[in-house]
CSV table of C-alpha atoms and ligand atoms in Angstrom, one decimal:
chain,number,residue,atom,x,y,z
A,508,MET,CA,23.6,-10.4,11.6
A,509,ASP,CA,24.2,-12.1,14.9
A,510,MET,CA,20.6,-12.9,16.2
A,511,ASP,CA,21.9,-14.8,19.4
A,512,LYS,CA,20.0,-13.4,22.4
A,513,GLN,CA,18.5,-10.6,20.5
A,514,ARG,CA,14.9,-9.7,21.4
A,515,ILE,CA,12.7,-9.2,18.3
A,516,LEU,CA,9.2,-8.2,17.9
A,517,ILE,CA,7.4,-9.3,14.7
A,518,VAL,CA,4.2,-7.8,14.1
A,519,GLY,CA,2.4,-10.0,11.5
A,520,GLY,CA,4.4,-13.0,12.7
A,521,GLY,CA,1.3,-15.3,13.1
A,522,SER,CA,1.5,-16.1,9.0
A,523,GLY,CA,3.4,-15.8,6.0
A,524,MET,CA,6.6,-14.0,5.8
A,525,GLY,CA,6.4,-12.9,9.3
A,526,LEU,CA,5.9,-16.7,10.5
A,527,ALA,CA,8.9,-17.5,8.3
A,528,LEU,CA,11.2,-14.8,9.9
A,529,ALA,CA,10.1,-15.8,13.4
A,530,ARG,CA,11.1,-19.3,12.7
A,531,CYS,CA,14.4,-18.3,11.1
A,532,CYS,CA,15.0,-15.9,14.3
A,533,LEU,CA,14.6,-18.6,16.7
A,534,ASP,CA,16.7,-20.9,14.8
A,535,LYS,CA,19.4,-18.4,15.2
A,536,GLY,CA,19.1,-18.1,19.0
A,537,ALA,CA,16.7,-15.1,19.1
A,538,THR,CA,14.0,-14.3,21.7
A,539,VAL,CA,10.9,-13.6,19.4
A,540,ILE,CA,7.4,-12.1,20.4
A,541,ILE,CA,5.0,-12.5,17.4
A,542,ALA,CA,2.3,-10.1,17.3
A,543,GLY,CA,-1.0,-9.8,15.4
A,544,ARG,CA,-4.8,-9.0,16.0
A,545,GLY,CA,-6.0,-12.6,16.2
A,546,GLU,CA,-5.1,-14.7,19.2
A,547,ALA,CA,-5.9,-17.9,17.5
A,548,LYS,CA,-3.8,-17.5,14.7
A,549,LEU,CA,-1.0,-16.7,17.0
A,550,ASP,CA,-1.7,-19.8,19.2
A,551,VAL,CA,-1.5,-22.0,16.0
A,552,ALA,CA,1.9,-20.3,14.9
A,553,ARG,CA,3.2,-20.6,18.6
A,554,GLY,CA,2.2,-24.5,18.2
A,555,GLU,CA,4.2,-24.6,14.8
A,556,LEU,CA,7.3,-22.8,16.0
A,557,GLY,CA,7.6,-24.7,19.2
A,558,ARG,CA,10.4,-23.3,21.4
A,559,PRO,CA,8.2,-22.1,24.1
A,560,ALA,CA,11.1,-20.7,26.4
A,561,ALA,CA,12.1,-18.3,23.6
A,562,LEU,CA,8.7,-17.2,21.8
A,563,GLU,CA,6.0,-14.9,23.2
A,564,THR,CA,2.9,-13.9,21.6
A,565,ALA,CA,1.0,-10.5,21.8
A,566,ALA,CA,-2.5,-9.7,20.5
A,567,VAL,CA,-2.8,-6.3,19.1
A,568,ASP,CA,-4.1,-4.1,16.3
A,569,ILE,CA,-1.4,-1.8,15.4
A,570,SER,CA,-3.9,0.6,13.9
A,571,ARG,CA,-4.9,1.5,17.4
A,572,GLU,CA,-2.5,3.8,19.4
A,573,ALA,CA,-3.6,2.7,22.8
A,574,GLU,CA,-3.0,-1.0,22.0
A,575,VAL,CA,0.5,-0.3,20.5
A,576,ALA,CA,1.5,1.9,23.6
A,577,ALA,CA,0.2,-0.9,25.8
A,578,LEU,CA,2.4,-3.6,23.8
A,579,PHE,CA,5.6,-1.6,24.3
A,580,GLN,CA,4.7,-1.5,28.0
A,581,ARG,CA,4.7,-5.1,28.1
A,582,THR,CA,7.6,-6.0,26.0
A,583,GLY,CA,10.3,-3.8,27.6
A,584,GLU,CA,13.5,-3.0,25.7
A,585,LEU,CA,13.8,-4.8,22.2
A,586,ASP,CA,16.7,-5.1,19.9
A,587,HIS,CA,14.8,-5.3,16.5
A,588,ILE,CA,11.0,-4.3,15.5
A,589,VAL,CA,9.8,-5.8,12.4
A,590,SER,CA,6.2,-5.4,10.8
A,591,THR,CA,5.0,-7.6,7.8
A,592,ALA,CA,1.4,-6.5,8.8
A,593,ALA,CA,-1.0,-5.9,6.1
A,594,ALA,CA,-4.8,-6.2,6.1
A,595,ILE,CA,-5.2,-6.3,2.4
A,596,GLU,CA,-8.7,-8.2,2.1
A,597,GLY,CA,-10.8,-6.8,-0.4
A,598,ALA,CA,-8.3,-4.3,-1.6
A,599,TYR,CA,-7.4,-5.8,-4.8
A,600,ARG,CA,-10.3,-4.3,-7.0
A,601,LEU,CA,-10.8,-2.7,-10.0
A,602,LEU,CA,-11.4,1.2,-9.6
A,603,PRO,CA,-15.1,1.0,-9.9
A,604,GLU,CA,-15.2,-1.7,-7.3
A,605,ILE,CA,-13.0,-0.3,-4.8
A,606,GLU,CA,-14.6,0.3,-1.2
A,607,LEU,CA,-13.2,2.9,0.7
A,608,GLU,CA,-13.4,0.9,4.1
A,609,ALA,CA,-11.3,-1.9,2.6
A,610,ALA,CA,-8.9,0.8,1.2
A,611,GLN,CA,-8.7,2.4,4.8
A,612,ARG,CA,-8.0,-1.0,6.4
A,613,VAL,CA,-4.7,-1.4,4.1
A,614,VAL,CA,-3.8,2.2,5.1
A,615,GLU,CA,-4.3,1.6,8.8
A,616,SER,CA,-2.4,-1.6,9.0
A,617,LYS,CA,0.5,-0.5,6.5
A,618,PHE,CA,0.9,3.0,7.1
A,619,TYR,CA,-0.5,4.2,10.3
A,620,GLY,CA,0.5,0.8,12.0
A,621,PRO,CA,4.2,1.3,11.2
A,622,LEU,CA,4.0,5.0,12.1
A,623,LEU,CA,2.8,4.1,15.7
A,624,LEU,CA,5.2,1.4,16.1
A,625,ALA,CA,8.0,3.8,15.3
A,626,LYS,CA,6.5,6.4,17.5
A,627,HIS,CA,6.1,4.0,20.6
A,628,GLY,CA,8.8,1.3,19.8
A,629,ALA,CA,11.9,3.7,19.0
A,630,PRO,CA,12.2,4.6,22.6
A,631,LYS,CA,12.3,0.8,23.6
A,632,LEU,CA,15.0,0.1,21.1
A,633,SER,CA,18.7,-1.0,22.0
A,634,ALA,CA,21.5,1.3,20.9
A,635,LYS,CA,21.9,-1.0,17.8
A,636,GLY,CA,18.2,-1.8,17.3
A,637,SER,CA,16.5,-1.7,14.1
A,638,LEU,CA,13.0,-1.1,12.7
A,639,THR,CA,12.0,-3.0,9.6
A,640,PHE,CA,8.9,-2.7,7.6
A,641,VAL,CA,7.9,-4.6,4.8
A,642,SER,CA,6.6,-2.7,1.6
A,643,GLY,CA,5.9,-4.3,-1.9
A,644,ILE,CA,6.9,-4.3,-5.3
A,645,ALA,CA,3.4,-2.8,-6.0
A,646,ALA,CA,5.0,0.5,-5.1
A,647,TYR,CA,7.1,0.2,-8.5
A,648,ARG,CA,5.2,-2.2,-10.7
A,649,PRO,CA,1.5,-1.6,-10.1
A,650,ALA,CA,-0.9,-4.1,-11.7
A,651,ALA,CA,-4.6,-3.3,-12.6
A,652,ARG,CA,-6.5,-3.8,-9.2
A,653,GLY,CA,-3.4,-2.8,-7.5
A,654,SER,CA,-3.7,0.9,-6.9
A,655,VAL,CA,-4.3,0.8,-2.9
A,656,ALA,CA,-1.5,-1.5,-2.7
A,657,ALA,CA,0.7,0.6,-4.9
A,658,ALA,CA,0.0,3.8,-3.2
A,659,VAL,CA,0.4,2.4,0.4
A,660,ASN,CA,3.5,0.5,-0.2
A,661,ALA,CA,5.0,3.9,-1.7
A,662,ALA,CA,3.8,6.0,1.2
A,663,LEU,CA,5.5,3.4,3.5
A,664,GLU,CA,8.8,3.6,1.9
A,665,GLY,CA,8.5,7.3,2.1
A,666,LEU,CA,7.8,7.2,5.8
A,667,VAL,CA,10.7,4.9,6.2
A,668,ARG,CA,13.0,7.4,4.5
A,669,ALA,CA,12.1,10.2,6.8
A,670,LEU,CA,12.1,8.0,9.9
A,671,ALA,CA,15.8,7.1,9.0
A,672,VAL,CA,16.8,10.7,9.2
A,673,GLU,CA,14.8,11.7,12.2
A,674,LEU,CA,15.6,8.8,14.3
A,675,ALA,CA,19.5,8.6,13.4
B,1216,NAP,N1,2.7,-12.5,-0.2
B,1216,NAP,C1,2.9,-11.6,-1.3
B,1216,NAP,O1,3.2,-12.1,-2.4
B,1216,NAP,C2,3.6,-10.2,-1.0
B,1216,NAP,C3,4.0,-9.4,-2.1
B,1216,NAP,C4,4.4,-8.0,-1.8
B,1216,NAP,C5,4.5,-7.6,-0.7
B,1216,NAP,N2,3.9,-8.4,0.3
B,1216,NAP,C6,3.7,-7.8,1.5
B,1216,NAP,O2,4.7,-8.6,2.6
B,1216,NAP,C7,4.0,-8.5,3.9
B,1216,NAP,C8,3.8,-9.9,4.3
B,1216,NAP,O3,2.9,-10.6,3.5
B,1216,NAP,P1,2.4,-12.1,3.8
B,1216,NAP,O4,2.0,-12.7,2.6
B,1216,NAP,O5,3.2,-12.7,4.5
B,1216,NAP,O6,0.9,-11.5,4.6
B,1216,NAP,P2,0.2,-12.3,5.5
B,1216,NAP,O7,0.4,-13.8,5.5
B,1216,NAP,O8,-1.4,-12.1,5.3
B,1216,NAP,O9,0.4,-11.9,7.1
B,1216,NAP,C9,0.0,-10.3,7.5
B,1216,NAP,C10,-0.2,-10.5,9.0
B,1216,NAP,O10,-0.4,-9.2,9.5
B,1216,NAP,C11,-1.3,-9.2,10.6
B,1216,NAP,N3,-2.0,-8.0,10.4
B,1216,NAP,C12,-3.0,-7.4,9.6
B,1216,NAP,N4,-3.4,-6.3,10.1
B,1216,NAP,C13,-3.0,-6.2,11.2
B,1216,NAP,C14,-3.2,-5.1,12.2
B,1216,NAP,N5,-3.9,-3.8,11.9
B,1216,NAP,N6,-2.3,-5.2,13.5
B,1216,NAP,C15,-1.6,-6.1,13.7
B,1216,NAP,N7,-1.4,-7.2,13.0
B,1216,NAP,C16,-2.0,-7.2,11.7
B,1216,NAP,C17,-2.3,-10.5,10.2
B,1216,NAP,O11,-2.7,-11.4,11.4
B,1216,NAP,P3,-4.0,-10.8,12.0
B,1216,NAP,O12,-5.0,-10.9,11.0
B,1216,NAP,O13,-4.4,-11.8,13.0
B,1216,NAP,O14,-4.0,-9.6,12.5
B,1216,NAP,C18,-1.1,-11.4,9.3
B,1216,NAP,O15,-0.6,-12.3,10.3
B,1216,NAP,C19,2.9,-7.6,3.8
B,1216,NAP,O16,3.0,-6.4,4.1
B,1216,NAP,C20,2.4,-7.6,2.3
B,1216,NAP,O17,1.4,-6.7,1.8
B,1216,NAP,C21,3.4,-9.8,0.2
């Protein structure tokens, strides 16, 4: 894919795969907005990535609709929207130890978040734009302690199939 001059929003871009993707896109000439809940994490990532002229940061919790709507007011038109976001702390537990609040945080970050990104972000996409949501192998190869991860990744893939039909 030719990334030159493309404008790309990467939610989860403050760490892990999102940060690696941001670096790759910047290397290929894109303008990148990295987003996540923690401003401090985004500032550290900004320092690591360099290229201040091609990089923006945006603090947003994608499980909150008002914040997602406000984010897209600020970004304007985009070529690509990516989410690697997942709040999985405390979610990998055996059934007796599962706490509903931890499970809810996973669903909010990895299912409702992408749903809201699609709802508010699709109208901002350029004609050849794309949405990319990262799921996980847990959807197909669940392990003990992985029931919540398995369920949310499978739900995300179901959502994406329906979005592909609807947004086409
Ligand atoms: N790493 C693996 O081995 C692996 C395996 C299979 C699948 N995956 C999936 O691949 C994706 C990326 O994994 P990773 O290891 O790169 O994860 P990571 O380093 O934990 O990054 C996830 C990012 O999501 C952000 N985030 C979490 N909740 C958010 C929310 N509600 N709103 C906005 N941002 C939010 C976090 O930043 P803040 O906390 O600052 O918001 C964080 O920077 C995840 O979806 C993960 O489930 C990973």
